[in-house]
PDB file of C-alpha atoms in Angstrom:
ATOM      1  CA  MET A 279      15.907  28.729  37.551  1.00 51.00           C
ATOM      2  CA  ARG A 280      12.401  28.874  39.019  1.00 53.00           C
ATOM      3  CA  ASP A 281      10.600  32.200  39.419  1.00 60.00           C
ATOM      4  CA  ALA A 282      10.041  32.833  43.135  1.00 72.00           C
ATOM      5  CA  SER A 283       7.146  35.278  42.692  1.00 81.00           C
ATOM      6  CA  PRO A 284       3.683  33.853  43.336  1.00 87.00           C
ATOM      7  CA  ARG A 285       1.162  33.610  40.513  1.00 91.00           C
ATOM      8  CA  THR A 286      -1.606  36.231  40.472  1.00 92.00           C
ATOM      9  CA  LEU A 287      -4.994  34.505  40.735  1.00 90.00           C
ATOM     10  CA  VAL A 288      -7.283  37.540  40.968  1.00 93.00           C
ATOM     11  CA  GLU A 289      -6.654  41.057  39.678  1.00 96.00           C
ATOM     12  CA  VAL A 290      -9.235  43.730  40.452  1.00 96.00           C
ATOM     13  CA  LYS A 291      -8.591  47.188  39.040  1.00 97.00           C
ATOM     14  CA  ASN A 292     -10.695  50.282  39.771  1.00 97.00           C
ATOM     15  CA  LEU A 293     -13.914  48.276  40.311  1.00 97.00           C
ATOM     16  CA  ARG A 294     -17.041  50.418  40.462  1.00 96.00           C
ATOM     17  CA  MET A 295     -20.576  49.261  41.188  1.00 95.00           C
ATOM     18  CA  HIS A 296     -23.155  52.030  40.991  1.00 95.00           C
ATOM     19  CA  PHE A 297     -26.880  51.424  41.314  1.00 93.00           C
ATOM     20  CA  PRO A 298     -29.222  53.866  39.560  1.00 92.00           C
ATOM     21  CA  ILE A 299     -31.735  55.990  41.464  1.00 93.00           C
ATOM     22  CA  SER A 300     -34.954  56.699  39.598  1.00 91.00           C
ATOM     23  CA  SER A 301     -37.835  58.954  40.531  1.00 88.00           C
ATOM     24  CA  GLY A 302     -41.118  60.262  39.220  1.00 84.00           C
ATOM     25  CA  ILE A 303     -43.821  58.602  37.183  1.00 88.00           C
ATOM     26  CA  LEU A 304     -41.481  58.151  34.224  1.00 87.00           C
ATOM     27  CA  ARG A 305     -38.798  56.621  36.465  1.00 87.00           C
ATOM     28  CA  ARG A 306     -36.112  59.014  35.238  1.00 90.00           C
ATOM     29  CA  HIS A 307     -32.535  58.414  36.278  1.00 89.00           C
ATOM     30  CA  THR A 308     -31.788  61.048  38.928  1.00 90.00           C
ATOM     31  CA  GLY A 309     -28.560  59.771  40.419  1.00 91.00           C
ATOM     32  CA  ASP A 310     -26.576  56.766  41.568  1.00 91.00           C
ATOM     33  CA  VAL A 311     -25.776  54.959  44.780  1.00 92.00           C
ATOM     34  CA  LYS A 312     -22.030  54.395  44.641  1.00 93.00           C
ATOM     35  CA  ALA A 313     -21.895  51.067  46.483  1.00 92.00           C
ATOM     36  CA  VAL A 314     -18.321  50.375  45.343  1.00 94.00           C
ATOM     37  CA  ASP A 315     -16.227  53.176  43.897  1.00 93.00           C
ATOM     38  CA  GLY A 316     -12.696  52.408  42.713  1.00 94.00           C
ATOM     39  CA  VAL A 317     -11.636  49.221  44.527  1.00 95.00           C
ATOM     40  CA  SER A 318      -8.350  47.605  43.429  1.00 96.00           C
ATOM     41  CA  PHE A 319      -6.462  44.588  44.786  1.00 96.00           C
ATOM     42  CA  ASP A 320      -4.596  41.454  43.741  1.00 95.00           C
ATOM     43  CA  ILE A 321      -4.812  37.985  45.284  1.00 93.00           C
ATOM     44  CA  TYR A 322      -1.809  35.732  44.782  1.00 93.00           C
ATOM     45  CA  GLU A 323      -1.616  31.951  44.856  1.00 88.00           C
ATOM     46  CA  GLY A 324      -1.634  30.746  48.460  1.00 84.00           C
ATOM     47  CA  GLU A 325      -3.278  33.910  49.802  1.00 85.00           C
ATOM     48  CA  THR A 326      -6.704  34.463  51.290  1.00 82.00           C
ATOM     49  CA  LEU A 327      -8.433  37.825  51.192  1.00 84.00           C
ATOM     50  CA  GLY A 328     -10.932  38.937  53.798  1.00 83.00           C
ATOM     51  CA  LEU A 329     -12.911  42.110  53.224  1.00 85.00           C
ATOM     52  CA  VAL A 330     -13.653  43.891  56.477  1.00 86.00           C
ATOM     53  CA  GLY A 331     -15.742  46.983  57.008  1.00 87.00           C
ATOM     54  CA  GLU A 332     -18.887  48.480  58.417  1.00 89.00           C
ATOM     55  CA  SER A 333     -22.294  47.182  57.466  1.00 85.00           C
ATOM     56  CA  GLY A 334     -23.304  48.607  54.104  1.00 86.00           C
ATOM     57  CA  CYS A 335     -19.791  49.546  52.969  1.00 89.00           C
ATOM     58  CA  GLY A 336     -19.867  47.293  49.872  1.00 91.00           C
ATOM     59  CA  LYS A 337     -18.136  44.052  50.951  1.00 89.00           C
ATOM     60  CA  SER A 338     -20.812  41.731  49.556  1.00 87.00           C
ATOM     61  CA  THR A 339     -21.254  43.941  46.496  1.00 92.00           C
ATOM     62  CA  VAL A 340     -17.534  43.534  45.704  1.00 93.00           C
ATOM     63  CA  GLY A 341     -17.901  39.755  46.024  1.00 89.00           C
ATOM     64  CA  ARG A 342     -20.976  39.643  43.815  1.00 90.00           C
ATOM     65  CA  ALA A 343     -19.264  41.790  41.181  1.00 93.00           C
ATOM     66  CA  LEU A 344     -16.223  39.465  41.284  1.00 91.00           C
ATOM     67  CA  LEU A 345     -18.478  36.487  40.598  1.00 89.00           C
ATOM     68  CA  ARG A 346     -20.355  38.518  38.002  1.00 92.00           C
ATOM     69  CA  LEU A 347     -23.596  38.077  39.867  1.00 90.00           C
ATOM     70  CA  TYR A 348     -23.705  41.867  39.381  1.00 93.00           C
ATOM     71  CA  GLU A 349     -22.420  43.469  36.200  1.00 93.00           C
ATOM     72  CA  ALA A 350     -19.821  46.018  37.298  1.00 94.00           C
ATOM     73  CA  THR A 351     -20.366  49.619  36.276  1.00 95.00           C
ATOM     74  CA  SER A 352     -16.677  49.854  35.348  1.00 95.00           C
ATOM     75  CA  GLY A 353     -13.266  48.458  36.156  1.00 96.00           C
ATOM     76  CA  SER A 354     -11.810  45.064  35.455  1.00 95.00           C
ATOM     77  CA  VAL A 355     -11.841  41.666  37.134  1.00 95.00           C
ATOM     78  CA  VAL A 356      -9.339  39.097  35.879  1.00 95.00           C
ATOM     79  CA  ILE A 357      -9.509  35.626  37.435  1.00 91.00           C
ATOM     80  CA  ASP A 358      -6.765  33.149  36.589  1.00 89.00           C
ATOM     81  CA  GLY A 359      -5.836  35.248  33.557  1.00 91.00           C
ATOM     82  CA  VAL A 360      -9.400  35.528  32.240  1.00 92.00           C
ATOM     83  CA  ASP A 361     -11.240  38.863  32.054  1.00 94.00           C
ATOM     84  CA  ILE A 362     -14.651  37.729  33.294  1.00 92.00           C
ATOM     85  CA  ALA A 363     -16.461  40.744  31.789  1.00 91.00           C
ATOM     86  CA  ARG A 364     -15.705  39.362  28.327  1.00 92.00           C
ATOM     87  CA  LEU A 365     -17.144  35.892  28.989  1.00 93.00           C
ATOM     88  CA  GLY A 366     -20.400  34.734  27.437  1.00 93.00           C
ATOM     89  CA  GLN A 367     -22.931  32.913  29.611  1.00 91.00           C
ATOM     90  CA  GLU A 368     -21.654  29.408  28.735  1.00 91.00           C
ATOM     91  CA  GLU A 369     -18.019  30.395  29.310  1.00 92.00           C
ATOM     92  CA  LEU A 370     -18.991  32.029  32.601  1.00 89.00           C
ATOM     93  CA  ARG A 371     -20.816  28.856  33.679  1.00 85.00           C
ATOM     94  CA  ARG A 372     -17.632  26.824  33.039  1.00 85.00           C
ATOM     95  CA  MET A 373     -15.553  29.400  34.949  1.00 86.00           C
ATOM     96  CA  ARG A 374     -17.824  29.536  38.013  1.00 83.00           C
ATOM     97  CA  PRO A 375     -16.342  26.464  39.769  1.00 77.00           C
ATOM     98  CA  LYS A 376     -13.094  28.456  40.109  1.00 77.00           C
ATOM     99  CA  MET A 377     -14.926  31.363  41.742  1.00 80.00           C
ATOM    100  CA  GLN A 378     -16.362  30.915  45.219  1.00 73.00           C
ATOM    101  CA  MET A 379     -17.474  33.379  47.863  1.00 71.00           C
ATOM    102  CA  VAL A 380     -18.040  32.781  51.565  1.00 69.00           C
ATOM    103  CA  PHE A 381     -20.765  35.139  52.725  1.00 65.00           C
ATOM    104  CA  GLN A 382     -20.333  37.018  55.986  1.00 63.00           C
ATOM    105  CA  ASP A 383     -23.468  35.528  57.563  1.00 62.00           C
ATOM    106  CA  PRO A 384     -23.650  31.782  56.913  1.00 60.00           C
ATOM    107  CA  GLN A 385     -26.897  31.520  58.881  1.00 61.00           C
ATOM    108  CA  ALA A 386     -28.627  33.786  56.370  1.00 62.00           C
ATOM    109  CA  SER A 387     -26.946  32.449  53.233  1.00 62.00           C
ATOM    110  CA  LEU A 388     -27.553  28.696  53.685  1.00 69.00           C
ATOM    111  CA  ASN A 389     -30.839  26.882  53.154  1.00 73.00           C
ATOM    112  CA  PRO A 390     -32.211  25.803  56.572  1.00 76.00           C
ATOM    113  CA  ARG A 391     -33.932  22.785  54.973  1.00 81.00           C
ATOM    114  CA  MET A 392     -30.654  21.275  53.795  1.00 82.00           C
ATOM    115  CA  THR A 393     -28.417  18.988  55.813  1.00 84.00           C
ATOM    116  CA  VAL A 394     -24.768  19.885  56.373  1.00 83.00           C
ATOM    117  CA  ALA A 395     -23.773  17.204  53.816  1.00 86.00           C
ATOM    118  CA  ALA A 396     -26.227  18.570  51.238  1.00 87.00           C
ATOM    119  CA  ILE A 397     -24.861  22.090  51.711  1.00 83.00           C
ATOM    120  CA  ILE A 398     -21.258  20.948  51.340  1.00 83.00           C
ATOM    121  CA  GLY A 399     -22.134  18.633  48.454  1.00 85.00           C
ATOM    122  CA  GLU A 400     -24.143  21.129  46.409  1.00 83.00           C
ATOM    123  CA  PRO A 401     -21.126  22.378  44.376  1.00 81.00           C
ATOM    124  CA  LEU A 402     -20.115  18.750  43.784  1.00 84.00           C
ATOM    125  CA  VAL A 403     -23.518  18.052  42.229  1.00 82.00           C
ATOM    126  CA  GLU A 404     -23.294  21.161  40.061  1.00 78.00           C
ATOM    127  CA  HIS A 405     -19.664  20.986  38.944  1.00 79.00           C
ATOM    128  CA  THR A 406     -18.489  17.349  39.105  1.00 83.00           C
ATOM    129  CA  ASP A 407     -19.548  13.879  38.051  1.00 84.00           C
ATOM    130  CA  LEU A 408     -19.310  12.575  41.640  1.00 86.00           C
ATOM    131  CA  ARG A 409     -22.445  10.703  42.675  1.00 87.00           C
ATOM    132  CA  GLY A 410     -23.556   8.482  45.527  1.00 89.00           C
ATOM    133  CA  ASP A 411     -20.790   6.983  47.650  1.00 90.00           C
ATOM    134  CA  ALA A 412     -18.039   8.871  45.768  1.00 91.00           C
ATOM    135  CA  ARG A 413     -19.682  12.221  46.526  1.00 90.00           C
ATOM    136  CA  LEU A 414     -20.287  11.265  50.163  1.00 91.00           C
ATOM    137  CA  ALA A 415     -16.638  10.200  50.504  1.00 92.00           C
ATOM    138  CA  ARG A 416     -15.525  13.611  49.172  1.00 90.00           C
ATOM    139  CA  ILE A 417     -17.905  15.387  51.571  1.00 89.00           C
ATOM    140  CA  HIS A 418     -16.447  13.411  54.491  1.00 91.00           C
ATOM    141  CA  GLU A 419     -12.915  14.199  53.302  1.00 90.00           C
ATOM    142  CA  LEU A 420     -13.746  17.922  53.262  1.00 86.00           C
ATOM    143  CA  MET A 421     -15.321  17.709  56.723  1.00 85.00           C
ATOM    144  CA  ASP A 422     -12.151  16.021  58.012  1.00 87.00           C
ATOM    145  CA  GLN A 423     -10.032  18.861  56.592  1.00 84.00           C
ATOM    146  CA  VAL A 424     -11.691  21.428  58.860  1.00 78.00           C
ATOM    147  CA  GLY A 425     -12.257  19.164  61.860  1.00 81.00           C
ATOM    148  CA  LEU A 426     -16.019  18.901  61.416  1.00 82.00           C
ATOM    149  CA  ASN A 427     -17.271  15.624  62.893  1.00 84.00           C
ATOM    150  CA  ARG A 428     -18.741  13.355  60.194  1.00 87.00           C
ATOM    151  CA  ALA A 429     -21.589  12.533  62.571  1.00 84.00           C
ATOM    152  CA  PHE A 430     -23.044  15.955  61.762  1.00 82.00           C
ATOM    153  CA  ALA A 431     -23.279  15.257  58.011  1.00 84.00           C
ATOM    154  CA  ASN A 432     -26.992  14.454  58.239  1.00 84.00           C
ATOM    155  CA  ALA A 433     -27.829  17.199  60.732  1.00 80.00           C
ATOM    156  CA  PHE A 434     -29.797  20.192  59.564  1.00 77.00           C
ATOM    157  CA  ARG A 435     -27.765  23.345  59.924  1.00 64.00           C
ATOM    158  CA  THR A 436     -30.542  24.881  62.049  1.00 62.00           C
ATOM    159  CA  ARG A 437     -29.829  22.181  64.657  1.00 62.00           C
ATOM    160  CA  PHE A 438     -26.104  22.719  64.328  1.00 57.00           C
ATOM    161  CA  PRO A 439     -25.454  26.479  64.011  1.00 55.00           C
ATOM    162  CA  ALA A 440     -21.697  26.183  64.554  1.00 54.00           C
ATOM    163  CA  GLY A 441     -21.513  23.938  61.508  1.00 53.00           C
ATOM    164  CA  SER A 442     -22.944  26.633  59.239  1.00 54.00           C
ATOM    165  CA  ALA A 443     -19.698  28.592  59.100  1.00 55.00           C
ATOM    166  CA  SER A 444     -17.712  25.412  58.414  1.00 56.00           C
ATOM    167  CA  ALA A 445     -20.190  24.341  55.736  1.00 58.00           C
ATOM    168  CA  SER A 446     -19.862  27.751  54.038  1.00 57.00           C
ATOM    169  CA  VAL A 447     -16.087  27.482  53.970  1.00 57.00           C
ATOM    170  CA  LEU A 448     -16.204  23.892  52.702  1.00 56.00           C
ATOM    171  CA  ARG A 449     -18.500  24.880  49.824  1.00 56.00           C
ATOM    172  CA  ALA A 450     -15.685  27.178  48.690  1.00 56.00           C
ATOM    173  CA  ARG A 451     -12.922  24.576  49.236  1.00 54.00           C
ATOM    174  CA  TRP A 452     -14.402  21.616  47.356  1.00 49.00           C
ATOM    175  CA  ARG A 453     -11.943  21.956  44.467  1.00 52.00           C
TER     176      ARG A 453
END
């Protein structure tokens, strides 16, 4: 008999991200900015999580801590059964293709000098052996999945602002 409960992909327990405040000539630690203070959630297979809140409430900080772009002050982040805090740099590098974040402002987070295809294809260059026509075919396949016209593949995202959001999502969906 098959278990009907979905598999847990991400487990975040009591995540805290505090940034130190220093003052004086000796730069003594005088306090902390509590950017994230006790966040917990699970993401199950087939689910999508969107963090919503006011500007400055810690949404991007949570994402960066999940990807270990920031080292969390405390708490745990388990992705696909792996506690990412315990990973060495090489293990983390191998884990990164499984961890993607779509930033809230694609206009600010994407390089304006890159074409839509280059933006979408960047994770393919980093994490796969796809090259040349094989990579372009995968880029076109991803564009088809979200209804983005292939004719825009060679457009710069500054000339095609609506494509920036799609390109951000596709960077996360390449796997």
